[in-house]
Amino acid sequence: MNQRLHQVQQSMEREGWDHVLITDPKHVYYLSGFASDPHERFLGLLLSTVHEPTLIVPTLDADAARSASTVKNILTHQDTDNPYSLLQQLIKGSAGTIAVEKEQLTVTRFEQLQAHLDLARYEDVGTVLRELRVRKSEDEVKIMRHAVQLVEEVLKQGLTQVKVGVTEIELVAELEYLMKKLGADAPSFSTMVLSGPNTALPHGTPGSRKIESGDLLMFDLGVYAGGYASDITRTFAVGDLKPEAVRIYETVLAANMAGIAAVKPGVTYGSIDRAARQVIDDAGYGHAFVHRLGHGLGMDVHEYPSVHGLNEDLLLPGSAFTIEPGVYLQGVGGVRIEDDVVVTETGVEVLTSFPKQLTVVG
């Protein structure tokens, strides 16, 4: 935590910022070690060139903050207080520059800052935080491995409940029950189970459709554990599939493996997307691969980088993201196979290990 704070402070010096205000709870946790969901209440970490880092928390979180935070200067505010007055006292007399998270800061909060602070300029600290977060430490990767192990055990146990006649939403309920039972903090996104024709919808909504013999059955799920997310997709067969459904599955699996094989430090994210997409194009299904190859993974289930064909940013050791090619055909169904990977110094570590060969369930 202290090293991360130091890196942000170095950026402040380099950019000529007088203050940095962090209000995204995930970033407060990332820089201070204090995790909280403040709901509508104000939570902020203020870094400044004129005083030590200061954490501003609701009074009801004061004890937890003092216990968990590496930032020892902590100010509190009651529900009836104006927390921006605390900022005003800390920054009073300054006509300098403050960097904020522009993508996260609401207009209402920005107006409150303008009303209480006499500052000359507002800059964006988002790029600095993104560059820090993209390179996961070994400790972060260890936590992500645990989140992956949890979700794979959820999927393993959940598959035992698959049978002809069970509904998609019943399987969702079983999976989310298992997440809590096995120790996850929460789902990392809305759990998705799609069957038959619904698998042709990349982001379909699970409903009351009953699973039938001959269906493709798609599971897309993840959990938060220890503050980090996992995300996995596997597609199964319920009974015998039509030949084209089998061909689609084999194509997507080959694309998934081609994408993983292309991962190494120094190549572009776009090249990974193109390596996987070429497999699908060559099989004649390019028109049915309608999304990017993957997305960054960490404290958020979707974060930088975006793994698409036009992203020419270079892979760095520690970058974590998904590889999830898919083919979706109306009248046949859809297949997606998703793995979580981390770039190493020499190549790639695949965090997910759930079997990927076409498997019949139910």
Tab-separated table of C-alpha atoms in Angstrom:
chain	number	residue	atom	x	y	z
A	1	MET	CA	0.000	0.000	0.000
A	2	ASN	CA	2.753	2.445	0.938
A	3	GLN	CA	4.579	1.707	-2.314
A	4	ARG	CA	1.429	2.455	-4.305
A	5	LEU	CA	0.916	5.721	-2.449
A	6	HIS	CA	4.523	6.612	-3.115
A	7	GLN	CA	4.056	5.992	-6.836
A	8	VAL	CA	1.002	8.272	-6.930
A	9	GLN	CA	2.945	10.927	-5.024
A	10	GLN	CA	5.761	10.654	-7.574
A	11	SER	CA	3.182	11.220	-10.304
A	12	MET	CA	1.920	14.285	-8.458
A	13	GLU	CA	5.411	15.727	-8.481
A	14	ARG	CA	5.947	14.872	-12.134
A	15	GLU	CA	2.616	16.341	-13.250
A	16	GLY	CA	2.712	19.409	-10.995
A	17	TRP	CA	-0.428	18.486	-9.072
A	18	ASP	CA	-0.918	20.026	-5.626
A	19	HIS	CA	-3.572	17.548	-4.505
A	20	VAL	CA	-5.087	14.209	-5.512
A	21	LEU	CA	-8.568	13.249	-4.334
A	22	ILE	CA	-9.512	9.557	-4.567
A	23	THR	CA	-13.217	8.773	-4.084
A	24	ASP	CA	-13.726	5.413	-5.829
A	25	PRO	CA	-14.004	2.920	-2.909
A	26	LYS	CA	-11.942	0.357	-4.829
A	27	HIS	CA	-9.125	2.869	-5.282
A	28	VAL	CA	-9.332	3.935	-1.629
A	29	TYR	CA	-8.845	0.269	-0.755
A	30	TYR	CA	-6.059	-0.127	-3.327
A	31	LEU	CA	-4.078	2.786	-1.880
A	32	SER	CA	-4.929	2.560	1.825
A	33	GLY	CA	-5.997	-1.013	2.597
A	34	PHE	CA	-9.399	0.120	3.880
A	35	ALA	CA	-12.290	-1.576	2.073
A	36	SER	CA	-15.761	-0.099	2.416
A	37	ASP	CA	-19.023	0.400	0.585
A	38	PRO	CA	-20.048	3.861	1.793
A	39	HIS	CA	-23.301	3.836	-0.211
A	40	GLU	CA	-24.302	7.481	-0.664
A	41	ARG	CA	-21.924	8.740	2.033
A	42	PHE	CA	-18.651	10.485	1.197
A	43	LEU	CA	-15.450	8.445	1.314
A	44	GLY	CA	-12.233	10.043	0.167
A	45	LEU	CA	-8.454	9.776	0.289
A	46	LEU	CA	-6.680	13.129	-0.071
A	47	LEU	CA	-3.025	13.269	-1.057
A	48	SER	CA	-1.354	16.657	-0.893
A	49	THR	CA	2.017	18.329	-1.240
A	50	VAL	CA	1.357	20.328	1.947
A	51	HIS	CA	0.284	17.649	4.444
A	52	GLU	CA	0.304	13.887	4.981
A	53	PRO	CA	-2.253	11.618	3.273
A	54	THR	CA	-5.677	11.906	4.873
A	55	LEU	CA	-8.547	9.448	4.810
A	56	ILE	CA	-12.060	10.903	5.214
A	57	VAL	CA	-14.670	8.342	6.253
A	58	PRO	CA	-18.193	8.272	7.683
A	59	THR	CA	-18.106	8.106	11.485
A	60	LEU	CA	-19.764	4.686	11.461
A	61	ASP	CA	-16.699	3.334	9.593
A	62	ALA	CA	-14.100	5.013	11.811
A	63	ASP	CA	-13.061	1.969	13.844
A	64	ALA	CA	-12.813	-0.247	10.770
A	65	ALA	CA	-10.723	2.383	8.976
A	66	ARG	CA	-8.325	2.783	11.884
A	67	SER	CA	-7.897	-0.979	12.040
A	68	ALA	CA	-7.326	-1.609	8.324
A	69	SER	CA	-5.835	1.540	6.811
A	70	THR	CA	-2.128	2.156	6.319
A	71	VAL	CA	-3.058	5.862	6.165
A	72	LYS	CA	-3.069	6.935	9.808
A	73	ASN	CA	-4.465	10.469	9.501
A	74	ILE	CA	-8.225	9.782	9.510
A	75	LEU	CA	-11.019	12.344	9.652
A	76	THR	CA	-14.653	11.428	10.154
A	77	HIS	CA	-18.009	13.001	9.371
A	78	GLN	CA	-21.485	12.409	10.744
A	79	ASP	CA	-24.491	11.944	8.470
A	80	THR	CA	-25.553	15.504	9.280
A	81	ASP	CA	-22.099	16.996	8.495
A	82	ASN	CA	-20.927	18.405	5.181
A	83	PRO	CA	-17.814	16.339	4.319
A	84	TYR	CA	-16.724	18.935	1.760
A	85	SER	CA	-16.117	21.322	4.651
A	86	LEU	CA	-13.392	18.928	5.830
A	87	LEU	CA	-11.786	19.121	2.406
A	88	GLN	CA	-12.101	22.900	2.523
A	89	GLN	CA	-10.203	22.992	5.808
A	90	LEU	CA	-7.464	20.737	4.455
A	91	ILE	CA	-7.001	22.637	1.181
A	92	LYS	CA	-7.824	26.162	2.366
A	93	GLY	CA	-5.887	28.969	0.741
A	94	SER	CA	-4.725	26.798	-2.153
A	95	ALA	CA	-5.302	28.008	-5.685
A	96	GLY	CA	-3.459	25.075	-7.174
A	97	THR	CA	-4.339	21.931	-9.089
A	98	ILE	CA	-6.269	18.893	-7.910
A	99	ALA	CA	-6.384	15.572	-9.764
A	100	VAL	CA	-9.586	13.546	-9.465
A	101	GLU	CA	-11.003	10.384	-11.033
A	102	LYS	CA	-12.932	12.028	-13.837
A	103	GLU	CA	-14.599	8.804	-14.967
A	104	GLN	CA	-15.883	8.146	-11.453
A	105	LEU	CA	-16.701	11.610	-10.089
A	106	THR	CA	-20.369	12.565	-10.454
A	107	VAL	CA	-21.446	16.014	-11.601
A	108	THR	CA	-23.101	16.601	-8.218
A	109	ARG	CA	-19.879	15.902	-6.324
A	110	PHE	CA	-17.846	17.961	-8.760
A	111	GLU	CA	-20.164	20.918	-8.152
A	112	GLN	CA	-19.683	20.462	-4.404
A	113	LEU	CA	-15.911	20.530	-4.872
A	114	GLN	CA	-16.129	23.696	-6.941
A	115	ALA	CA	-18.343	25.331	-4.341
A	116	HIS	CA	-15.992	24.572	-1.448
A	117	LEU	CA	-12.508	24.665	-2.975
A	118	ASP	CA	-10.711	27.599	-4.557
A	119	LEU	CA	-8.705	25.662	-7.122
A	120	ALA	CA	-7.302	26.755	-10.439
A	121	ARG	CA	-7.450	23.451	-12.313
A	122	TYR	CA	-8.925	19.965	-12.202
A	123	GLU	CA	-6.878	17.172	-13.781
A	124	ASP	CA	-7.470	13.433	-14.224
A	125	VAL	CA	-5.611	10.906	-12.069
A	126	GLY	CA	-7.319	8.012	-13.871
A	127	THR	CA	-4.416	7.209	-16.188
A	128	VAL	CA	-1.973	7.028	-13.278
A	129	LEU	CA	-4.238	4.611	-11.412
A	130	ARG	CA	-4.822	2.529	-14.528
A	131	GLU	CA	-1.085	2.153	-15.099
A	132	LEU	CA	-0.635	1.044	-11.487
A	133	ARG	CA	-3.511	-1.422	-11.528
A	134	VAL	CA	-2.675	-3.068	-14.836
A	135	ARG	CA	0.467	-4.698	-13.425
A	136	LYS	CA	-0.719	-7.085	-10.733
A	137	SER	CA	1.700	-7.972	-7.956
A	138	GLU	CA	2.311	-11.589	-7.000
A	139	ASP	CA	0.105	-11.027	-3.942
A	140	GLU	CA	-2.731	-9.828	-6.187
A	141	VAL	CA	-2.304	-12.777	-8.548
A	142	LYS	CA	-2.420	-15.129	-5.565
A	143	ILE	CA	-5.780	-13.669	-4.536
A	144	MET	CA	-7.048	-13.971	-8.112
A	145	ARG	CA	-6.004	-17.625	-8.229
A	146	HIS	CA	-8.140	-18.194	-5.143
A	147	ALA	CA	-11.131	-16.412	-6.737
A	148	VAL	CA	-10.735	-18.644	-9.794
A	149	GLN	CA	-10.506	-21.805	-7.698
A	150	LEU	CA	-13.705	-20.813	-5.910
A	151	VAL	CA	-15.720	-20.211	-9.062
A	152	GLU	CA	-14.490	-23.424	-10.645
A	153	GLU	CA	-15.632	-25.387	-7.604
A	154	VAL	CA	-18.996	-23.608	-7.844
A	155	LEU	CA	-19.280	-24.656	-11.482
A	156	LYS	CA	-18.210	-28.228	-10.725
A	157	GLN	CA	-20.841	-28.644	-8.031
A	158	GLY	CA	-23.481	-26.721	-9.966
A	159	LEU	CA	-23.188	-29.039	-12.951
A	160	THR	CA	-24.449	-31.920	-10.813
A	161	GLN	CA	-27.853	-30.178	-10.757
A	162	VAL	CA	-28.222	-30.159	-14.547
A	163	LYS	CA	-30.956	-32.379	-15.904
A	164	VAL	CA	-33.603	-32.221	-18.577
A	165	GLY	CA	-36.522	-30.152	-17.285
A	166	VAL	CA	-34.614	-27.874	-14.881
A	167	THR	CA	-34.861	-24.174	-15.744
A	168	GLU	CA	-32.072	-21.717	-16.418
A	169	ILE	CA	-33.010	-19.546	-13.444
A	170	GLU	CA	-33.072	-22.556	-11.108
A	171	LEU	CA	-29.467	-23.269	-12.053
A	172	VAL	CA	-28.556	-19.610	-11.491
A	173	ALA	CA	-30.037	-19.800	-7.986
A	174	GLU	CA	-28.076	-22.963	-7.248
A	175	LEU	CA	-24.804	-21.426	-8.463
A	176	GLU	CA	-25.205	-18.251	-6.421
A	177	TYR	CA	-26.103	-20.279	-3.332
A	178	LEU	CA	-22.914	-22.295	-3.837
A	179	MET	CA	-20.864	-19.114	-4.187
A	180	LYS	CA	-21.793	-18.028	-0.684
A	181	LYS	CA	-21.604	-21.535	0.736
A	182	LEU	CA	-18.072	-22.014	-0.569
A	183	GLY	CA	-16.819	-18.678	0.753
A	184	ALA	CA	-17.080	-16.118	-2.037
A	185	ASP	CA	-17.857	-12.523	-1.087
A	186	ALA	CA	-20.370	-12.084	-3.911
A	187	PRO	CA	-20.938	-12.810	-7.592
A	188	SER	CA	-18.671	-10.580	-9.669
A	189	PHE	CA	-21.546	-9.995	-12.122
A	190	SER	CA	-25.020	-11.344	-12.818
A	191	THR	CA	-24.643	-15.106	-13.177
A	192	MET	CA	-25.699	-16.320	-16.601
A	193	VAL	CA	-27.048	-19.741	-17.574
A	194	LEU	CA	-28.456	-20.000	-21.093
A	195	SER	CA	-29.796	-23.047	-22.887
A	196	GLY	CA	-30.745	-24.081	-26.410
A	197	PRO	CA	-31.643	-21.146	-28.663
A	198	ASN	CA	-30.887	-18.680	-25.859
A	199	THR	CA	-27.167	-19.470	-26.161
A	200	ALA	CA	-27.189	-17.516	-29.434
A	201	LEU	CA	-27.578	-14.358	-27.323
A	202	PRO	CA	-24.079	-13.368	-26.094
A	203	HIS	CA	-25.522	-11.556	-23.058
A	204	GLY	CA	-28.896	-13.196	-22.745
A	205	THR	CA	-30.996	-13.141	-19.583
A	206	PRO	CA	-31.644	-16.444	-17.794
A	207	GLY	CA	-35.323	-17.239	-17.543
A	208	SER	CA	-37.869	-19.984	-17.170
A	209	ARG	CA	-36.837	-22.017	-20.224
A	210	LYS	CA	-36.453	-25.691	-19.344
A	211	ILE	CA	-33.375	-27.519	-20.521
A	212	GLU	CA	-33.993	-30.039	-23.273
A	213	SER	CA	-31.998	-32.907	-24.718
A	214	GLY	CA	-29.888	-31.700	-27.638
A	215	ASP	CA	-29.303	-28.254	-26.108
A	216	LEU	CA	-26.117	-26.291	-25.910
A	217	LEU	CA	-25.843	-25.076	-22.309
A	218	MET	CA	-23.713	-22.017	-21.483
A	219	PHE	CA	-22.507	-21.002	-18.005
A	220	ASP	CA	-20.901	-17.564	-17.510
A	221	LEU	CA	-20.110	-16.803	-13.878
A	222	GLY	CA	-17.576	-15.258	-11.546
A	223	VAL	CA	-17.022	-14.342	-7.921
A	224	TYR	CA	-15.383	-11.685	-5.813
A	225	ALA	CA	-13.033	-13.069	-3.184
A	226	GLY	CA	-10.547	-10.994	-1.230
A	227	GLY	CA	-11.421	-7.930	-3.273
A	228	TYR	CA	-10.613	-9.470	-6.682
A	229	ALA	CA	-12.796	-10.955	-9.392
A	230	SER	CA	-12.846	-14.155	-11.406
A	231	ASP	CA	-14.795	-14.743	-14.630
A	232	ILE	CA	-15.247	-18.026	-16.491
A	233	THR	CA	-17.453	-19.303	-19.300
A	234	ARG	CA	-17.923	-22.918	-20.295
A	235	THR	CA	-20.399	-24.388	-22.769
A	236	PHE	CA	-21.699	-27.958	-22.508
A	237	ALA	CA	-23.883	-30.407	-24.418
A	238	VAL	CA	-27.095	-31.845	-23.037
A	239	GLY	CA	-27.350	-35.128	-24.923
A	240	ASP	CA	-26.364	-35.329	-28.580
A	241	LEU	CA	-25.717	-32.082	-30.459
A	242	LYS	CA	-26.329	-31.284	-34.102
A	243	PRO	CA	-23.159	-31.593	-36.218
A	244	GLU	CA	-22.932	-27.832	-36.777
A	245	ALA	CA	-23.102	-27.164	-33.044
A	246	VAL	CA	-20.177	-29.541	-32.565
A	247	ARG	CA	-18.241	-27.779	-35.348
A	248	ILE	CA	-18.882	-24.404	-33.723
A	249	TYR	CA	-17.628	-25.744	-30.401
A	250	GLU	CA	-14.427	-27.093	-31.942
A	251	THR	CA	-13.856	-23.783	-33.740
A	252	VAL	CA	-14.297	-21.684	-30.597
A	253	LEU	CA	-12.032	-23.984	-28.591
A	254	ALA	CA	-9.316	-23.670	-31.256
A	255	ALA	CA	-9.710	-19.879	-31.206
A	256	ASN	CA	-9.466	-19.816	-27.414
A	257	MET	CA	-6.247	-21.808	-27.527
A	258	ALA	CA	-4.814	-19.632	-30.324
A	259	GLY	CA	-5.511	-16.509	-28.279
A	260	ILE	CA	-3.795	-17.947	-25.217
A	261	ALA	CA	-0.802	-19.083	-27.271
A	262	ALA	CA	-0.359	-15.520	-28.577
A	263	VAL	CA	0.045	-14.013	-25.105
A	264	LYS	CA	3.525	-12.850	-24.106
A	265	PRO	CA	5.030	-9.580	-22.912
A	266	GLY	CA	5.733	-7.019	-25.611
A	267	VAL	CA	3.030	-8.002	-28.110
A	268	THR	CA	-0.096	-5.901	-28.589
A	269	TYR	CA	-3.549	-6.683	-27.273
A	270	GLY	CA	-4.789	-6.312	-30.827
A	271	SER	CA	-2.531	-9.115	-32.022
A	272	ILE	CA	-4.102	-11.524	-29.508
A	273	ASP	CA	-7.594	-10.664	-30.692
A	274	ARG	CA	-6.547	-11.118	-34.318
A	275	ALA	CA	-4.895	-14.486	-33.618
A	276	ALA	CA	-8.099	-15.887	-32.127
A	277	ARG	CA	-10.405	-14.188	-34.634
A	278	GLN	CA	-8.476	-15.582	-37.586
A	279	VAL	CA	-9.357	-19.120	-36.508
A	280	ILE	CA	-13.044	-18.257	-36.467
A	281	ASP	CA	-12.815	-16.354	-39.751
A	282	ASP	CA	-11.109	-19.314	-41.430
A	283	ALA	CA	-13.904	-21.607	-40.277
A	284	GLY	CA	-16.486	-19.326	-41.898
A	285	TYR	CA	-17.998	-17.970	-38.695
A	286	GLY	CA	-16.347	-14.556	-38.564
A	287	HIS	CA	-19.703	-12.790	-38.906
A	288	ALA	CA	-20.920	-14.576	-35.764
A	289	PHE	CA	-18.043	-13.491	-33.482
A	290	VAL	CA	-19.607	-10.183	-32.501
A	291	HIS	CA	-17.548	-8.968	-29.533
A	292	ARG	CA	-13.964	-8.305	-28.485
A	293	LEU	CA	-11.769	-11.188	-27.412
A	294	GLY	CA	-11.600	-10.156	-23.761
A	295	HIS	CA	-11.320	-7.570	-21.016
A	296	GLY	CA	-9.086	-6.698	-18.103
A	297	LEU	CA	-9.688	-8.413	-14.793
A	298	GLY	CA	-8.741	-7.472	-11.249
A	299	MET	CA	-10.542	-5.462	-8.581
A	300	ASP	CA	-13.223	-4.943	-11.234
A	301	VAL	CA	-14.569	-7.758	-13.369
A	302	HIS	CA	-14.247	-5.401	-16.360
A	303	GLU	CA	-11.265	-3.058	-16.289
A	304	TYR	CA	-8.388	-1.974	-18.514
A	305	PRO	CA	-7.267	-3.395	-20.931
A	306	SER	CA	-9.879	-3.951	-23.604
A	307	VAL	CA	-8.628	-6.846	-25.714
A	308	HIS	CA	-9.803	-5.909	-29.208
A	309	GLY	CA	-8.214	-5.818	-32.629
A	310	LEU	CA	-7.433	-2.094	-32.612
A	311	ASN	CA	-5.730	-1.929	-29.206
A	312	GLU	CA	-2.041	-1.440	-29.927
A	313	ASP	CA	-1.002	-1.098	-26.259
A	314	LEU	CA	1.726	-3.557	-25.307
A	315	LEU	CA	1.283	-6.405	-22.856
A	316	LEU	CA	3.250	-6.014	-19.624
A	317	PRO	CA	4.086	-8.692	-17.061
A	318	GLY	CA	1.347	-8.744	-14.442
A	319	SER	CA	-1.468	-7.748	-16.787
A	320	ALA	CA	-4.549	-9.918	-16.197
A	321	PHE	CA	-7.429	-10.334	-18.616
A	322	THR	CA	-9.898	-12.768	-20.131
A	323	ILE	CA	-9.776	-14.628	-23.434
A	324	GLU	CA	-13.322	-15.478	-24.465
A	325	PRO	CA	-14.021	-16.055	-28.157
A	326	GLY	CA	-17.570	-16.957	-29.117
A	327	VAL	CA	-19.753	-17.865	-32.066
A	328	TYR	CA	-23.494	-17.220	-31.951
A	329	LEU	CA	-25.868	-18.508	-34.646
A	330	GLN	CA	-29.629	-18.102	-34.593
A	331	GLY	CA	-31.272	-21.476	-35.133
A	332	VAL	CA	-28.198	-23.378	-33.958
A	333	GLY	CA	-27.081	-21.765	-30.701
A	334	GLY	CA	-23.939	-20.232	-29.330
A	335	VAL	CA	-20.631	-21.307	-27.819
A	336	ARG	CA	-18.261	-19.209	-25.699
A	337	ILE	CA	-15.180	-20.466	-23.864
A	338	GLU	CA	-13.545	-18.039	-21.441
A	339	ASP	CA	-10.311	-18.268	-19.498
A	340	ASP	CA	-8.555	-15.863	-17.110
A	341	VAL	CA	-4.870	-15.272	-17.852
A	342	VAL	CA	-1.936	-13.309	-16.435
A	343	VAL	CA	1.079	-12.203	-18.456
A	344	THR	CA	4.356	-13.500	-17.004
A	345	GLU	CA	7.926	-12.381	-17.673
A	346	THR	CA	8.224	-14.985	-20.438
A	347	GLY	CA	4.684	-15.837	-21.507
A	348	VAL	CA	1.350	-16.526	-19.866
A	349	GLU	CA	-0.167	-18.202	-16.816
A	350	VAL	CA	-3.693	-19.503	-17.356
A	351	LEU	CA	-5.484	-19.148	-14.032
A	352	THR	CA	-8.544	-21.146	-15.066
A	353	SER	CA	-8.159	-24.912	-15.342
A	354	PHE	CA	-11.726	-26.190	-15.746
A	355	PRO	CA	-11.764	-28.755	-18.599
A	356	LYS	CA	-12.568	-27.370	-22.032
A	357	GLN	CA	-13.216	-30.462	-24.111
A	358	LEU	CA	-16.842	-30.817	-25.230
A	359	THR	CA	-18.614	-32.495	-22.314
A	360	VAL	CA	-22.105	-33.960	-22.090
A	361	VAL	CA	-23.975	-33.074	-18.902
A	362	GLY	CA	-27.392	-33.911	-17.505
